[in-house]
mmCIF file of C-alpha atoms in Angstrom:
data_model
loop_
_atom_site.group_PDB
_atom_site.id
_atom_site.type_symbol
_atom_site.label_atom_id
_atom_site.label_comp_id
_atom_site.label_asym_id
_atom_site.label_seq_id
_atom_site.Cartn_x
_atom_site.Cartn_y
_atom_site.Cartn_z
ATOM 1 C CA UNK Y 23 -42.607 76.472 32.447
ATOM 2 C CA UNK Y 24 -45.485 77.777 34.009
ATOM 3 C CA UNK Y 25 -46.145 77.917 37.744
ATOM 4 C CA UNK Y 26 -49.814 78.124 39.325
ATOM 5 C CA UNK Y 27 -50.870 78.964 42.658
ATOM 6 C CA UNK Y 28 -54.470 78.898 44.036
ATOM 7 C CA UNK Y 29 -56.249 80.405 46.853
ATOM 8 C CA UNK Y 30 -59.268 80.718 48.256
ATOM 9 C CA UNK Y 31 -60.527 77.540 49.648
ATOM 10 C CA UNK Y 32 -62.214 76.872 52.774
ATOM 11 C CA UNK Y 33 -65.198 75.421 55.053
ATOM 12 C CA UNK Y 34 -68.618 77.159 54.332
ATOM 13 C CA UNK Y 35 -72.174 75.345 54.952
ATOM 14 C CA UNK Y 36 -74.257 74.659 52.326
ATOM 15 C CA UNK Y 37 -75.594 77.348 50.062
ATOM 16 C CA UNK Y 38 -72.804 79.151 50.900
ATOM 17 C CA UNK Y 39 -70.421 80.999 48.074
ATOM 18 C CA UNK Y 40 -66.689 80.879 47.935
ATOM 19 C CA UNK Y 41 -64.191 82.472 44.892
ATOM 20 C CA UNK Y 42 -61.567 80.369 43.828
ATOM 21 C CA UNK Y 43 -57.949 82.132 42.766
ATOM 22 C CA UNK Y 44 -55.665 80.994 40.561
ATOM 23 C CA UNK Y 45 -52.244 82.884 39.821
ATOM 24 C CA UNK Y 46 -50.148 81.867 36.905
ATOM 25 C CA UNK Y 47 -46.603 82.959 36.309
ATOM 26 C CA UNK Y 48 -44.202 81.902 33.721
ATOM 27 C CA UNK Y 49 -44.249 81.470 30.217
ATOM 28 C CA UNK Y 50 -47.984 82.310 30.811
ATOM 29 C CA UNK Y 51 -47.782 83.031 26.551
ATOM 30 C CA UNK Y 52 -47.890 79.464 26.306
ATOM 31 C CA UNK Y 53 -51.135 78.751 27.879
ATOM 32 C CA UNK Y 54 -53.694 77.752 25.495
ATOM 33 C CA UNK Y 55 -56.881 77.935 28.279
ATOM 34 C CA UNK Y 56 -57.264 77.296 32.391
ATOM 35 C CA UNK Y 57 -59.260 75.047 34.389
ATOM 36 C CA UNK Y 58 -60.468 73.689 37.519
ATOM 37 C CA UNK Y 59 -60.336 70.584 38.238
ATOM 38 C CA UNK Y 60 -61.133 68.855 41.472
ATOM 39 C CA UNK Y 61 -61.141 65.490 43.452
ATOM 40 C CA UNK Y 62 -63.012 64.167 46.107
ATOM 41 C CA UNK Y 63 -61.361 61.173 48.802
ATOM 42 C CA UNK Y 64 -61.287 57.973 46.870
ATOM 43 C CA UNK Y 65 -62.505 59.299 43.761
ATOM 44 C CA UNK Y 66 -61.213 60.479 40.215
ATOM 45 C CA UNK Y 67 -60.166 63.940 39.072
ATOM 46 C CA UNK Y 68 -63.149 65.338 38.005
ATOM 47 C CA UNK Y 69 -63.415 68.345 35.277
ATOM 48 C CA UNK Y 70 -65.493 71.532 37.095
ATOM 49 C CA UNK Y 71 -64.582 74.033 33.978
ATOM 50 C CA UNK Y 72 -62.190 76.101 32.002
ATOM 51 C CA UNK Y 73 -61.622 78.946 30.458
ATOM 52 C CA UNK Y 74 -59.853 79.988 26.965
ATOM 53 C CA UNK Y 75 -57.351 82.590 27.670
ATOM 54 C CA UNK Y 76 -57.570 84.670 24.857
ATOM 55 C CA UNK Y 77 -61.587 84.587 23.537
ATOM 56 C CA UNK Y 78 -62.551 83.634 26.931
ATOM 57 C CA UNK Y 79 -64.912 80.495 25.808
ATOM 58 C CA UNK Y 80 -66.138 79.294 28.962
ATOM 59 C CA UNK Y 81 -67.133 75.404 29.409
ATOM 60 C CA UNK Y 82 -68.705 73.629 32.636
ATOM 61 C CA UNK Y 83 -69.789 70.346 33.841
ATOM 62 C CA UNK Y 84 -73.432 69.609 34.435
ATOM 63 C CA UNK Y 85 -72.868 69.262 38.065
ATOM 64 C CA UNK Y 86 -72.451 73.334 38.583
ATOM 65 C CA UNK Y 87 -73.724 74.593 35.936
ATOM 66 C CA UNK Y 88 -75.431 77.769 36.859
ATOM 67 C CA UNK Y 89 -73.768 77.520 40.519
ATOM 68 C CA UNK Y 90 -70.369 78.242 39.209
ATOM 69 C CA UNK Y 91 -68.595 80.880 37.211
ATOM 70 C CA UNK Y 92 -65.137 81.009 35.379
ATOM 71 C CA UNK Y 93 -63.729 84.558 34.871
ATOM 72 C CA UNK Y 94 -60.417 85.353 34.033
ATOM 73 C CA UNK Y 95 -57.827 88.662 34.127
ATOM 74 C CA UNK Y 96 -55.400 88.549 31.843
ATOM 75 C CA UNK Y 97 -53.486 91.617 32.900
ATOM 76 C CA UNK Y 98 -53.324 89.871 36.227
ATOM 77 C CA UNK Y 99 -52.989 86.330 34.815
ATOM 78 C CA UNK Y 100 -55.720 84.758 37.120
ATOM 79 C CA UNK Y 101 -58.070 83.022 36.642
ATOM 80 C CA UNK Y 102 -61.412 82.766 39.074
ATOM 81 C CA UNK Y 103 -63.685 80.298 39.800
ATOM 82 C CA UNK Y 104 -66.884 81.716 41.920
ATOM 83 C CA UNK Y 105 -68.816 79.354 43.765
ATOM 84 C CA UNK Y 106 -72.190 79.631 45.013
ATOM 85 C CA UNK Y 107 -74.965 77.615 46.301
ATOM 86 C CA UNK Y 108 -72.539 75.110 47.136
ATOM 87 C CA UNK Y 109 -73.523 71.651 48.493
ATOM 88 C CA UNK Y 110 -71.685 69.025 50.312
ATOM 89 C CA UNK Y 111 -71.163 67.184 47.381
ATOM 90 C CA UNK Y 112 -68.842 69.859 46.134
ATOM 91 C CA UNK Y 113 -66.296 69.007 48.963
ATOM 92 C CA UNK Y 114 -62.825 68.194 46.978
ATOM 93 C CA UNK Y 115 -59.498 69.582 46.467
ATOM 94 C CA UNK Y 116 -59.775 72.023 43.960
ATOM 95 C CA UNK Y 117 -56.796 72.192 41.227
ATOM 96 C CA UNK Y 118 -55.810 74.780 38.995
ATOM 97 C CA UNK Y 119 -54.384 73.897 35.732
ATOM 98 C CA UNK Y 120 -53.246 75.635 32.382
ATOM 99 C CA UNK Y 121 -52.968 73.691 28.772
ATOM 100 C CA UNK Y 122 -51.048 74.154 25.701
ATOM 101 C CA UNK Y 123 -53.581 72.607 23.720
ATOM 102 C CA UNK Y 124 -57.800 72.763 22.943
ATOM 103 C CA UNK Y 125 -58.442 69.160 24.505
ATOM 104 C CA UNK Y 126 -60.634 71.341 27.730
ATOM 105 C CA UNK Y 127 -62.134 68.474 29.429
ATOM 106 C CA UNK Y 128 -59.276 66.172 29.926
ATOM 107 C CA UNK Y 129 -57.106 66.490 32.608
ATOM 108 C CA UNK Y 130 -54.410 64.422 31.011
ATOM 109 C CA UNK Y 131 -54.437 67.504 28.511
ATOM 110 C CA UNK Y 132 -53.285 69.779 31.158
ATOM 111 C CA UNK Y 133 -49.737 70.493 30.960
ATOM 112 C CA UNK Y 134 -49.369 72.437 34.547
ATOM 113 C CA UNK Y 135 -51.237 72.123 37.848
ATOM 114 C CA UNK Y 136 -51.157 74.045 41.336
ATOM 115 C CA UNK Y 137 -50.803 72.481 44.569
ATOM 116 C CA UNK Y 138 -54.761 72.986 45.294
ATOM 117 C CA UNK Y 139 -56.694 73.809 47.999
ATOM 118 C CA UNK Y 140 -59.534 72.609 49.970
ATOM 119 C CA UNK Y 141 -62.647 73.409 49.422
ATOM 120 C CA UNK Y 142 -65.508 71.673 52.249
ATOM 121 C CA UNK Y 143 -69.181 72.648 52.126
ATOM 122 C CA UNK Y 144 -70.329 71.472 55.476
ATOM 123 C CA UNK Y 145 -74.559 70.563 55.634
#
């Protein structure tokens, strides 16, 4: 099992910058790659990006491309997600998740999720 806990969320205004944390504990040697996910009221569970854990690939969707970036520490086993120039549109819960396999963009891939946290970009 792996267990992941994020931090980091909160209410900024627009154009502002938050860093997303994610700590994973566990069989963490299990984890193929991270991501973050997110989901806005009444709508899906979006893909925002991920991260291999060992080469450190990184992939993003179009919406925050060049807005967001996906670092990782392995000797810390987290896994960031820096936000900047956010907009309103990026208000969601924000999950954290870790997969066995290479399937990136799929959430149903994703063995293990956090709890999230809120995220609200205020205009």
């Amino acid at each position: 099992q792996v267990q992941l806990v994020e931090s980091g969320g909160g209410l900024v205004h627009t154009g502002g910058s938050l860093r997303l944390s994610c700590a994973a504990s566990g069989r963490t040697s299990s984890i193929y790659a991270m991501g973050w996910f997110r989901q806005a009221p009444g709508k899906e569970r979006e893909f925002v990006a991920a991260i291999s854990w060992s080469g450190g690939n990184t992939y993003y969707a179009d919406s925050v491309k060049g807005r967001f970036t996906i670092s990782r520490d392995n000797a810390k086993n987290t896994v960031y997600l820096q936000m900047n120039s956010l907009k309103p549109e990026d208000t969601a819960v924000y999950y954290c998740a870790a997969t066995r396999t290479g399937l990136l963009l799929v959430a149903a891939a994703y063995d293990y999720w956090g709890q999230g946290t809120q995220v609200t970009v205020s205009s």
